[in-house]
């Protein structure tokens, strides 16, 4: 009996051990499958994100290919310098400048425009050929060992070699991290507890039989129960794969996912910290409140080259003064030509000290950011003034106000055109952007010319290439629209268009897009246009007929001559425009004056 019992006990112990070994082997296999499944899940998620990002970039390329100004420029067969200018400065390409590392335009099988420094060898990439055949295409490619996402789209132009626009940027997500393997302590995977339980019971029963069989007396007697020490778990938590949450664990960092579609969380020995989901958010980082010694108060807007802020500079004893701060756009700060143009603007406008020119007070650099500060004018530009006037039911302005505005701008132009250097040599300044948006009108009726960003001067560091067109096409002279050389008489023609706009409330040039308007500007006033101008009440007909002559030799030959023709008709224009400003912007005047005056 004793021997038999012991043998049975040993058999049970061996059976329990075998069953436990099988259970742990199956658990190990489960863990391996879990790790593999987790790695596959990570890979699948990242592949799905990459596919979604490629689709988004392809949609952007499709939208870019449908931009009317882009299509018109291709049809015009503009030169390389003009392409560079269009992609660097035009508002219709601003979104693509900000979102993509580089862009390419392929016309007749040649790359005619290259923006961005990445050498992607686009002509050798299948994506361009596929887009020409299919309309759009996208791919993830390697450039210099770095991954890039490319998307191409065909422009809707009938041609043997249809033009293609290509956009590209680096993927939003970095390569997936390696999956860690750590010895388990409290297993985070199913270890088949029923099998382990049965194995444990069988092994325990076998041990009891072994001891009972060895110690059993001839007569059965009660044996006091011997308490067994409880088992203890050993090891560390498993990590490196997606596991159920929200129960946080301690130990090495790992990624976990909550029920539903939660944010990713990083779990570490210091607790759980929320992290942003990976991928593009489209959020723009907030700008610092200070730039050098200036505190930025309000963001007024932005153009192709710069952002505008209301800024304040403070001094001792509570002294402060408000300025308009113009900051070169961050993406242009490393482009030599853009910086040179910005420096030119600051230098030239600072040198022009005149009551009808918005002065520049300071120019500087804070970190890598170039900026200048200008006079803060409590008022509005002429374009906004006309817009508000027409919203209130008006068309053209009263004649005395229109003549006064033109007369004041001519004072600024006369001064700029006639400016000489310290040696008496003429600077040859031509503003080249006299337009309603660059004429400031204060609430007190003052008129000032602003924005000398594309001024032509003999002393500029940056130069505009022949054939490159810059400026506002609605107010452009024919010679400027054609890309020809311009002189002071081009500014006078532009001011004639501003005066016509003030008197009639209508633009002489307009089109479905900027390039259509540029065509009209290059043609100049038609015979029908001149007939309508000559029908205006005097003295508008005679003044504008001369100011808007197609040939520069038939126009006013100087700003002073143009100003003299307007002087008898100005009247009390300054007081009239101040009353007009107060009527149209009364509430805004009150708020603006209260916020930005010391």
Coordinates of C-alpha atoms in Angstrom, one line a residue:
X1 CA 0.0 0.0 0.0
X2 CA 2.8 2.4 0.9
X3 CA 4.8 1.7 -2.1
X4 CA 1.8 1.8 -4.4
X5 CA 0.7 5.1 -2.9
X6 CA 4.1 6.6 -3.4
X7 CA 4.3 5.4 -7.0
X8 CA 0.9 6.9 -7.7
X9 CA 2.0 10.1 -6.1
X10 CA 5.1 10.3 -8.2
X11 CA 3.1 9.6 -11.3
X12 CA 0.7 12.4 -10.4
X13 CA 3.6 14.8 -9.8
X14 CA 5.1 13.9 -13.2
X15 CA 1.7 14.3 -14.9
X16 CA 1.2 17.7 -13.3
X17 CA 4.7 18.8 -14.3
X18 CA 4.0 17.7 -17.9
X19 CA 0.7 19.4 -18.0
X20 CA 2.3 22.6 -16.6
X21 CA 5.1 22.4 -19.2
X22 CA 2.5 22.1 -22.0
X23 CA 0.6 25.0 -20.6
X24 CA 3.6 27.2 -20.4
X25 CA 4.7 26.2 -23.9
X26 CA 1.3 27.2 -25.2
X27 CA 1.5 30.4 -23.2
X28 CA 4.9 31.2 -24.7
X29 CA 3.4 30.5 -28.1
X30 CA 0.5 32.8 -27.3
X31 CA 3.0 35.6 -26.2
X32 CA 5.0 35.2 -29.4
X33 CA 1.8 35.4 -31.5
X34 CA 0.7 38.4 -29.4
X35 CA 4.0 40.2 -30.0
X36 CA 3.8 39.4 -33.8
X37 CA 0.2 40.6 -33.9
X38 CA 1.2 43.8 -32.1
X39 CA 4.1 44.5 -34.5
X40 CA 1.8 43.8 -37.4
X41 CA -0.8 46.1 -36.0
X42 CA 1.8 48.9 -35.6
X43 CA 2.9 48.4 -39.2
X44 CA -0.6 48.3 -40.5
X45 CA -1.5 51.4 -38.6
X46 CA 1.5 53.3 -40.0
X47 CA 0.9 52.0 -43.5
X48 CA -2.7 53.2 -43.3
X49 CA -1.6 56.6 -42.1
X50 CA 0.9 56.8 -44.9
X51 CA -1.7 55.9 -47.5
X52 CA -4.1 58.5 -46.1
X53 CA -1.3 61.1 -46.2
X54 CA -0.5 60.2 -49.8
X55 CA -4.2 60.6 -50.7
X56 CA -4.3 64.0 -49.1
X57 CA -1.1 65.2 -50.9
X58 CA -2.6 63.8 -54.2
X59 CA -5.7 65.8 -53.6
X60 CA -3.6 68.9 -52.9
X61 CA -1.8 68.3 -56.2
X62 CA -5.1 68.0 -58.0
X63 CA -6.3 71.3 -56.6
X64 CA -3.0 73.0 -57.5
X65 CA -3.3 71.8 -61.1
X66 CA -6.7 73.5 -61.4
X67 CA -5.6 77.0 -60.3
X68 CA -6.5 79.4 -63.0
X69 CA -3.5 81.7 -62.7
X70 CA -1.2 78.7 -62.9
X71 CA -3.0 77.5 -66.1
X72 CA -2.9 80.9 -67.6
X73 CA 0.8 81.3 -66.9
X74 CA 1.5 78.0 -68.6
X75 CA -0.5 79.1 -71.7
X76 CA 1.5 82.4 -71.7
X77 CA 4.8 80.4 -71.7
X78 CA 6.3 82.7 -69.1
X79 CA 10.1 82.5 -68.5
X80 CA 11.9 80.9 -65.6
X81 CA 12.4 84.2 -63.6
X82 CA 8.6 84.9 -63.8
X83 CA 7.8 81.4 -62.6
X84 CA 10.1 81.9 -59.6
X85 CA 8.4 85.2 -58.8
X86 CA 4.9 83.7 -59.1
X87 CA 5.6 80.7 -56.9
X88 CA 7.5 82.8 -54.3
X89 CA 5.1 85.7 -54.0
X90 CA 1.6 85.1 -55.4
X91 CA -1.2 84.5 -52.9
X92 CA -2.7 81.7 -54.9
X93 CA 0.4 79.6 -54.2
X94 CA 0.7 80.6 -50.5
X95 CA -0.9 77.4 -49.2
X96 CA 1.5 75.2 -51.2
X97 CA 4.5 77.2 -50.1
X98 CA 3.6 76.6 -46.5
X99 CA 2.6 72.9 -46.6
X100 CA 5.2 71.4 -49.0
X101 CA 9.0 71.1 -48.9
X102 CA 9.3 71.5 -52.6
X103 CA 7.3 71.8 -55.8
X104 CA 8.1 71.3 -59.5
X105 CA 6.3 72.3 -62.7
X106 CA 7.0 70.2 -65.8
X107 CA 6.1 71.6 -69.2
X108 CA 6.9 69.9 -72.5
X109 CA 9.0 67.3 -70.6
X110 CA 11.2 69.9 -68.9
X111 CA 11.2 71.2 -65.4
X112 CA 10.5 74.9 -65.8
X113 CA 10.1 75.8 -62.1
X114 CA 11.9 74.4 -59.1
X115 CA 11.0 75.5 -55.6
X116 CA 12.7 73.9 -52.6
X117 CA 16.3 72.5 -52.4
X118 CA 15.6 68.8 -52.4
X119 CA 17.0 67.1 -55.5
X120 CA 14.3 64.6 -56.2
X121 CA 15.2 64.0 -59.9
X122 CA 11.5 64.2 -60.7
X123 CA 11.8 63.4 -64.4
X124 CA 13.2 60.0 -63.4
X125 CA 10.3 59.2 -61.1
X126 CA 7.4 57.1 -62.4
X127 CA 5.0 59.3 -60.5
X128 CA 5.2 62.1 -63.1
X129 CA 4.7 59.6 -66.0
X130 CA 1.7 58.0 -64.2
X131 CA 0.1 61.4 -63.6
X132 CA 0.5 62.3 -67.3
X133 CA -1.4 59.1 -68.2
X134 CA -3.8 58.8 -65.3
X135 CA -4.4 62.4 -64.3
X136 CA -2.9 62.1 -60.8
X137 CA -0.4 59.8 -59.0
X138 CA 1.4 59.6 -55.7
X139 CA 4.3 57.5 -54.3
X140 CA 6.7 57.2 -51.3
X141 CA 10.2 57.5 -52.6
X142 CA 13.7 57.7 -51.2
X143 CA 15.8 60.8 -51.8
X144 CA 19.4 60.8 -50.5
X145 CA 18.4 58.1 -48.0
X146 CA 15.4 60.1 -46.7
X147 CA 11.7 59.2 -47.4
X148 CA 9.6 61.7 -49.3
X149 CA 6.0 61.7 -50.3
X150 CA 5.4 62.9 -53.9
X151 CA 2.1 63.6 -55.6
X152 CA 1.7 64.8 -59.2
X153 CA -1.3 66.0 -61.2
X154 CA -1.9 66.9 -64.8
X155 CA -3.0 70.4 -65.7
X156 CA -6.2 70.6 -67.9
X157 CA -4.3 71.8 -71.0
X158 CA -4.5 69.8 -74.3
X159 CA -0.9 69.0 -75.2
X160 CA 1.2 66.2 -76.5
X161 CA 3.2 66.5 -73.2
X162 CA 0.6 67.7 -70.8
X163 CA 2.0 70.0 -68.1
X164 CA 2.4 68.3 -64.6
X165 CA 2.6 69.9 -61.2
X166 CA 4.5 68.0 -58.5
X167 CA 4.3 68.5 -54.8
X168 CA 6.4 66.8 -52.1
X169 CA 7.3 66.7 -48.4
X170 CA 8.7 64.3 -45.8
X171 CA 6.2 61.9 -44.2
X172 CA 4.6 63.1 -41.0
X173 CA 5.4 59.9 -39.1
X174 CA 8.9 58.6 -38.4
X175 CA 9.7 54.9 -38.9
X176 CA 8.0 52.6 -36.4
X177 CA 10.0 51.9 -33.2
X178 CA 11.4 48.4 -32.6
X179 CA 9.2 46.2 -30.4
X180 CA 10.8 45.5 -27.0
X181 CA 10.9 42.1 -25.3
X182 CA 11.1 41.9 -21.5
X183 CA 10.6 38.9 -19.1
X184 CA 7.0 38.8 -17.8
X185 CA 6.0 39.2 -14.1
X186 CA 2.3 39.8 -14.1
X187 CA 1.5 38.4 -17.6
X188 CA -0.5 40.8 -19.8
X189 CA -1.5 37.9 -22.1
X190 CA -3.8 34.9 -21.5
X191 CA -1.7 32.0 -20.0
X192 CA -4.5 29.3 -19.9
X193 CA -5.2 29.5 -16.2
X194 CA -7.5 26.4 -16.3
X195 CA -4.6 24.2 -17.5
X196 CA -2.2 25.6 -14.9
X197 CA -4.8 25.1 -12.2
X198 CA -5.4 21.5 -13.1
X199 CA -1.6 20.9 -13.3
X200 CA -1.1 22.4 -9.9
X201 CA -3.9 20.3 -8.3
X202 CA -2.5 17.1 -9.9
X203 CA 1.0 17.9 -8.7
X204 CA -0.1 18.8 -5.2
X205 CA -2.2 15.6 -4.9
X206 CA 0.8 13.6 -6.0
X207 CA 3.1 15.2 -3.4
X208 CA 0.5 14.5 -0.7
X209 CA 0.3 10.9 -1.8
X210 CA 4.1 10.6 -1.7
X211 CA 4.3 11.9 1.8
X212 CA 1.2 10.1 3.0
X213 CA 2.4 6.9 1.5
X214 CA 5.8 7.2 3.1
X215 CA 4.5 8.1 6.6
X216 CA 1.3 6.2 6.8
X217 CA 1.1 3.9 9.9
X218 CA -0.5 0.5 9.7
X219 CA -3.6 2.1 11.2
X220 CA -5.2 5.2 9.7
X221 CA -4.9 8.1 12.1
X222 CA -5.7 11.7 11.7
X223 CA -2.8 13.7 10.3
X224 CA -2.6 17.4 11.2
X225 CA -2.7 19.6 8.1
X226 CA 0.5 21.3 7.2
X227 CA 0.0 24.8 5.8
X228 CA 1.8 25.5 2.6
X229 CA 3.6 28.7 1.8
X230 CA 1.8 30.8 -0.8
X231 CA 3.5 31.2 -4.2
X232 CA 4.9 34.6 -5.3
X233 CA 5.1 36.1 -8.7
X234 CA 8.5 37.1 -10.1
X235 CA 9.6 39.3 -13.0
X236 CA 8.7 42.6 -14.7
X237 CA 5.7 43.8 -16.8
X238 CA 5.6 43.0 -20.5
X239 CA 5.9 45.9 -22.8
X240 CA 6.3 46.8 -26.5
X241 CA 2.9 46.1 -27.9
X242 CA -0.7 47.4 -27.9
X243 CA -2.4 46.2 -24.8
X244 CA -5.8 47.0 -23.1
X245 CA -5.9 50.2 -21.1
X246 CA -6.7 52.4 -19.1
X247 CA -5.0 50.4 -16.3
X248 CA -1.5 51.9 -16.1
X249 CA 1.5 49.8 -15.3
X250 CA 4.9 50.6 -14.0
X251 CA 8.2 49.8 -15.5
X252 CA 9.6 50.4 -19.0
X253 CA 7.8 52.8 -21.3
X254 CA 5.2 51.4 -23.6
X255 CA 2.4 52.5 -25.9
X256 CA -1.1 51.6 -24.9
X257 CA -4.5 52.2 -26.4
X258 CA -7.7 52.9 -24.6
X259 CA -11.1 51.6 -25.5
X260 CA -12.7 53.2 -28.6
X261 CA -10.3 55.6 -30.4
X262 CA -8.3 57.1 -27.6
X263 CA -5.2 59.3 -27.6
X264 CA -1.9 57.5 -27.4
X265 CA -0.4 57.5 -23.9
X266 CA 3.1 57.0 -22.7
X267 CA 3.3 54.8 -19.6
X268 CA 6.4 55.0 -17.4
X269 CA 7.3 54.6 -13.8
X270 CA 6.3 58.2 -13.1
X271 CA 2.7 57.6 -14.2
X272 CA 0.7 58.2 -17.4
X273 CA 1.2 61.4 -19.5
X274 CA -1.0 62.2 -22.4
X275 CA 0.8 62.7 -25.7
X276 CA -0.5 64.2 -29.0
X277 CA -1.6 61.8 -31.6
X278 CA 1.0 61.4 -34.4
X279 CA 0.5 63.0 -37.7
X280 CA -0.1 66.4 -39.2
X281 CA -2.4 68.7 -37.2
X282 CA -2.3 71.8 -39.3
X283 CA -1.8 73.8 -36.1
X284 CA 0.5 76.9 -36.4
X285 CA 2.7 77.4 -33.4
X286 CA 2.0 80.6 -31.6
X287 CA 4.5 83.4 -32.0
X288 CA 6.4 84.8 -29.1
X289 CA 5.0 87.9 -27.6
X290 CA 8.3 89.8 -27.9
X291 CA 10.4 90.5 -30.9
X292 CA 13.6 92.3 -29.9
X293 CA 12.5 95.2 -27.8
X294 CA 9.0 95.2 -29.3
X295 CA 5.9 93.6 -27.7
X296 CA 3.5 92.2 -30.3
X297 CA 0.0 93.3 -29.6
X298 CA -2.1 92.4 -32.6
X299 CA -1.6 90.6 -35.9
X300 CA -2.8 92.8 -38.8
X301 CA -2.3 90.3 -41.6
X302 CA 0.3 89.1 -44.1
X303 CA 1.4 89.4 -47.7
X304 CA 3.6 87.5 -50.0
X305 CA 6.8 88.5 -48.1
X306 CA 6.0 89.8 -44.7
X307 CA 3.6 89.7 -41.7
X308 CA 2.2 92.8 -40.1
X309 CA 1.7 93.4 -36.4
X310 CA 0.8 96.2 -34.1
X311 CA 3.7 96.4 -31.7
X312 CA 4.7 98.4 -28.6
X313 CA 8.1 99.6 -27.4
X314 CA 8.4 100.6 -23.8
X315 CA 10.9 102.9 -22.1
X316 CA 11.6 104.4 -18.7
X317 CA 9.0 106.0 -16.5
X318 CA 6.2 104.1 -18.2
X319 CA 6.9 105.6 -21.6
X320 CA 5.6 103.6 -24.6
X321 CA 4.9 104.0 -28.2
X322 CA 2.9 102.0 -30.8
X323 CA 4.3 101.0 -34.2
X324 CA 3.4 98.8 -37.1
X325 CA 6.0 96.0 -37.1
X326 CA 6.7 94.3 -40.5
X327 CA 8.4 91.0 -40.2
X328 CA 9.9 89.0 -43.1
X329 CA 8.2 85.6 -43.4
X330 CA 10.1 82.9 -41.6
X331 CA 10.4 80.7 -44.8
X332 CA 12.1 83.6 -46.6
X333 CA 14.6 84.5 -44.0
X334 CA 17.2 82.2 -45.5
X335 CA 16.6 83.3 -49.1
X336 CA 19.2 85.9 -50.1
X337 CA 17.1 87.7 -52.6
X338 CA 14.1 88.0 -50.3
X339 CA 16.3 89.4 -47.5
X340 CA 18.0 91.8 -49.9
X341 CA 14.6 93.1 -51.0
X342 CA 13.4 93.5 -47.4
X343 CA 16.6 95.4 -46.5
X344 CA 16.2 97.6 -49.5
X345 CA 12.6 98.5 -48.6
X346 CA 13.6 99.4 -45.0
X347 CA 16.7 101.5 -46.2
X348 CA 14.9 103.4 -48.9
X349 CA 11.7 104.1 -47.0
X350 CA 13.7 105.2 -43.9
X351 CA 15.6 107.7 -46.2
X352 CA 12.4 109.3 -47.5
X353 CA 11.4 111.7 -44.8
X354 CA 8.2 113.4 -45.9
X355 CA 4.8 114.1 -44.4
X356 CA 3.0 112.2 -47.1
X357 CA 5.2 109.0 -46.8
X358 CA 4.8 106.4 -44.0
X359 CA 8.2 106.6 -42.2
X360 CA 10.3 103.7 -41.2
X361 CA 11.8 104.2 -37.7
X362 CA 13.7 101.0 -37.0
X363 CA 15.2 98.0 -38.7
X364 CA 16.6 95.0 -37.0
X365 CA 17.1 91.3 -36.5
X366 CA 15.9 89.3 -33.5
X367 CA 17.4 85.8 -33.7
X368 CA 16.9 84.8 -37.4
X369 CA 13.9 87.2 -37.9
X370 CA 14.2 90.4 -39.9
X371 CA 11.8 93.2 -39.1
X372 CA 11.2 96.9 -39.5
X373 CA 8.9 99.3 -37.6
X374 CA 6.8 102.0 -39.2
X375 CA 4.5 104.7 -38.1
X376 CA 1.3 103.5 -36.6
X377 CA -1.5 105.4 -38.4
X378 CA -4.9 105.6 -36.9
X379 CA -6.9 105.1 -40.1
X380 CA -7.5 102.8 -43.0
X381 CA -6.1 102.2 -46.5
X382 CA -7.9 103.6 -49.4
X383 CA -9.1 100.2 -50.6
X384 CA -10.9 99.6 -47.3
X385 CA -12.2 103.1 -47.3
X386 CA -13.8 102.6 -50.8
X387 CA -15.2 99.3 -49.8
X388 CA -16.9 100.7 -46.7
X389 CA -18.2 103.7 -48.7
X390 CA -19.8 101.4 -51.3
X391 CA -21.2 99.1 -48.6
X392 CA -23.1 102.2 -47.3
X393 CA -24.6 102.8 -50.7
X394 CA -22.1 105.0 -52.3
X395 CA -20.3 104.6 -55.7
X396 CA -17.5 107.1 -56.4
X397 CA -16.3 109.6 -53.7
X398 CA -17.1 113.3 -53.8
X399 CA -14.8 114.9 -56.3
X400 CA -13.1 117.2 -53.8
X401 CA -12.1 114.2 -51.7
X402 CA -10.8 112.2 -54.6
X403 CA -8.8 115.1 -55.9
X404 CA -7.3 115.8 -52.5
X405 CA -6.2 112.2 -52.0
X406 CA -4.5 112.2 -55.4
X407 CA -2.9 115.6 -54.8
X408 CA -1.4 114.4 -51.5
X409 CA 0.0 111.2 -53.0
X410 CA 1.6 113.3 -55.7
X411 CA 3.4 115.3 -53.1
X412 CA 4.9 112.0 -51.9
X413 CA 5.8 110.9 -55.4
X414 CA 7.3 114.3 -56.3
X415 CA 9.6 114.0 -53.3
X416 CA 10.6 110.4 -54.0
X417 CA 11.1 110.8 -57.7
X418 CA 13.4 113.8 -57.1
X419 CA 15.4 112.4 -54.2
X420 CA 19.2 112.7 -54.7
X421 CA 22.0 111.1 -52.7
X422 CA 24.5 113.1 -50.6
X423 CA 26.6 113.7 -53.6
X424 CA 23.7 115.1 -55.6
X425 CA 23.1 112.1 -57.8
X426 CA 19.5 111.2 -58.6
X427 CA 18.4 107.9 -57.0
X428 CA 15.9 107.2 -59.8
X429 CA 13.2 106.0 -57.5
X430 CA 10.0 104.6 -59.0
X431 CA 7.5 103.2 -56.5
X432 CA 6.0 100.6 -58.9
X433 CA 3.1 99.8 -56.6
X434 CA 1.0 102.9 -56.4
X435 CA -2.4 101.4 -55.6
X436 CA -5.5 101.9 -53.4
X437 CA -4.1 99.4 -50.9
X438 CA -0.9 101.3 -50.4
X439 CA -2.5 104.7 -49.8
X440 CA -3.2 105.3 -46.1
X441 CA -5.9 107.8 -44.9
X442 CA -5.9 108.7 -41.2
X443 CA -9.0 109.6 -39.2
X444 CA -7.8 113.2 -39.2
X445 CA -7.7 113.3 -43.0
X446 CA -4.0 112.8 -43.6
X447 CA -2.9 110.9 -46.7
X448 CA 0.3 108.9 -46.8
X449 CA 2.0 106.6 -49.4
X450 CA 3.3 103.3 -48.0
X451 CA 5.0 100.0 -49.0
X452 CA 8.2 100.7 -50.9
X453 CA 8.8 96.9 -51.1
X454 CA 9.3 96.7 -54.9
X455 CA 10.5 100.2 -55.5
X456 CA 13.0 100.7 -58.3
X457 CA 16.1 102.6 -57.5
X458 CA 19.7 103.0 -58.7
X459 CA 20.9 102.1 -55.2
X460 CA 19.0 98.8 -54.7
X461 CA 20.9 95.7 -53.7
X462 CA 18.3 93.4 -55.1
X463 CA 17.4 93.8 -58.8
X464 CA 14.3 92.8 -60.7
X465 CA 15.1 91.0 -63.9
X466 CA 13.8 92.3 -67.2
X467 CA 10.6 90.5 -68.1
X468 CA 9.6 90.0 -64.4
X469 CA 6.4 91.7 -63.4
X470 CA 5.7 92.9 -59.8
X471 CA 2.9 95.0 -58.5
X472 CA -0.9 95.2 -58.5
X473 CA -2.3 94.6 -62.0
X474 CA -5.4 96.6 -61.2
X475 CA -3.3 99.8 -61.1
X476 CA -0.4 99.0 -63.4
X477 CA 0.9 101.0 -66.3
X478 CA 1.1 99.2 -69.7
X479 CA 4.9 99.3 -69.8
X480 CA 5.1 97.8 -66.3
X481 CA 2.6 95.0 -67.2
X482 CA 4.6 94.1 -70.2
X483 CA 7.8 93.8 -68.1
X484 CA 9.5 96.7 -69.8
X485 CA 11.7 99.3 -68.1
X486 CA 9.7 101.9 -66.2
X487 CA 10.3 105.5 -65.0
X488 CA 8.5 108.0 -62.9
X489 CA 5.7 108.4 -65.5
X490 CA 4.6 104.8 -64.8
X491 CA 3.8 105.9 -61.2
X492 CA 1.8 108.8 -62.5
X493 CA -0.3 106.4 -64.7
X494 CA -0.9 104.2 -61.7
X495 CA -2.1 107.2 -59.7
X496 CA -4.4 108.2 -62.6
X497 CA -6.0 104.7 -62.2
X498 CA -6.4 105.3 -58.4
X499 CA -8.1 108.7 -59.1
X500 CA -10.4 107.1 -61.6
X501 CA -11.3 104.4 -59.1
X502 CA -12.0 107.1 -56.4
X503 CA -14.3 109.1 -58.8
X504 CA -16.3 106.2 -60.3
X505 CA -16.0 103.4 -57.8
X506 CA -15.0 101.1 -60.6
X507 CA -11.7 99.5 -61.6
X508 CA -10.6 100.1 -65.2
X509 CA -8.9 96.7 -65.3
X510 CA -10.5 93.5 -64.1
X511 CA -10.5 89.8 -65.0
X512 CA -11.4 86.4 -63.8
X513 CA -7.9 86.0 -62.3
X514 CA -4.7 88.0 -61.9
X515 CA -3.2 87.0 -65.2
X516 CA -6.4 88.0 -67.1
X517 CA -6.1 91.4 -65.3
X518 CA -2.5 91.6 -66.3
X519 CA -3.4 91.1 -70.0
X520 CA -5.8 94.0 -69.7
X521 CA -3.1 96.2 -68.0
X522 CA -0.6 95.3 -70.7
X523 CA -3.0 96.5 -73.4
X524 CA -3.8 99.7 -71.6
X525 CA -7.1 101.7 -71.9
X526 CA -9.1 100.8 -74.9
X527 CA -10.9 103.3 -77.2
X528 CA -14.1 102.5 -75.4
X529 CA -12.4 103.2 -72.0
X530 CA -11.2 106.6 -73.2
X531 CA -14.6 107.5 -74.5
X532 CA -16.1 106.8 -71.1
X533 CA -13.3 108.8 -69.4
X534 CA -13.9 111.8 -71.7
X535 CA -17.6 111.7 -70.7
X536 CA -16.7 112.4 -67.0
X537 CA -17.5 115.8 -65.6
X538 CA -14.7 118.4 -65.8
X539 CA -12.0 118.6 -64.8
X540 CA -11.8 114.8 -64.5
X541 CA -12.1 114.2 -68.3
X542 CA -9.1 116.3 -69.2
X543 CA -6.9 115.3 -66.3
X544 CA -7.5 111.6 -66.6
X545 CA -7.2 111.6 -70.4
X546 CA -3.7 112.9 -70.0
X547 CA -2.7 110.8 -67.0
X548 CA -3.8 107.6 -68.6
X549 CA -2.3 108.1 -72.0
X550 CA -0.9 104.9 -73.5
X551 CA 2.4 106.5 -74.5
X552 CA 4.5 107.9 -71.5
X553 CA 5.5 110.9 -73.6
X554 CA 1.8 112.0 -73.8
X555 CA 1.3 111.9 -70.0
X556 CA 2.1 114.4 -67.3
X557 CA 5.9 114.4 -67.3
X558 CA 6.3 114.9 -63.5
X559 CA 4.4 114.5 -60.3
X560 CA 4.6 118.3 -59.8
X561 CA 2.9 118.9 -63.2
X562 CA 0.1 116.5 -62.3
X563 CA -0.2 118.0 -58.9
X564 CA -0.5 121.5 -60.4
X565 CA -3.4 120.4 -62.6
X566 CA -5.3 119.1 -59.5
X567 CA -4.5 121.9 -57.0
X568 CA -7.4 124.3 -58.0
X569 CA -9.9 121.5 -57.4
X570 CA -8.8 120.2 -54.0
X571 CA -10.9 122.7 -51.9
X572 CA -11.5 121.6 -48.4
X573 CA -10.8 118.0 -49.2
X574 CA -8.9 117.3 -46.0
X575 CA -11.8 118.3 -43.7
X576 CA -14.3 116.5 -45.9
X577 CA -12.3 113.2 -45.8
X578 CA -11.9 113.4 -42.0
X579 CA -15.7 113.8 -41.7
X580 CA -16.1 110.9 -44.1
X581 CA -13.8 108.7 -42.0
X582 CA -15.6 109.6 -38.8
X583 CA -19.0 108.7 -40.4
X584 CA -17.8 105.4 -41.8
X585 CA -15.5 104.1 -39.1
X586 CA -16.8 105.9 -35.9
X587 CA -17.0 102.8 -33.7
X588 CA -13.8 101.3 -34.9
X589 CA -12.0 104.7 -34.5
X590 CA -13.1 104.7 -30.8
X591 CA -11.9 101.2 -30.2
X592 CA -8.6 101.6 -32.1
X593 CA -7.8 104.9 -30.5
X594 CA -8.4 103.5 -27.0
X595 CA -6.3 100.3 -27.5
X596 CA -3.2 101.6 -29.2
X597 CA -2.5 105.1 -27.9
X598 CA -0.5 105.8 -24.9

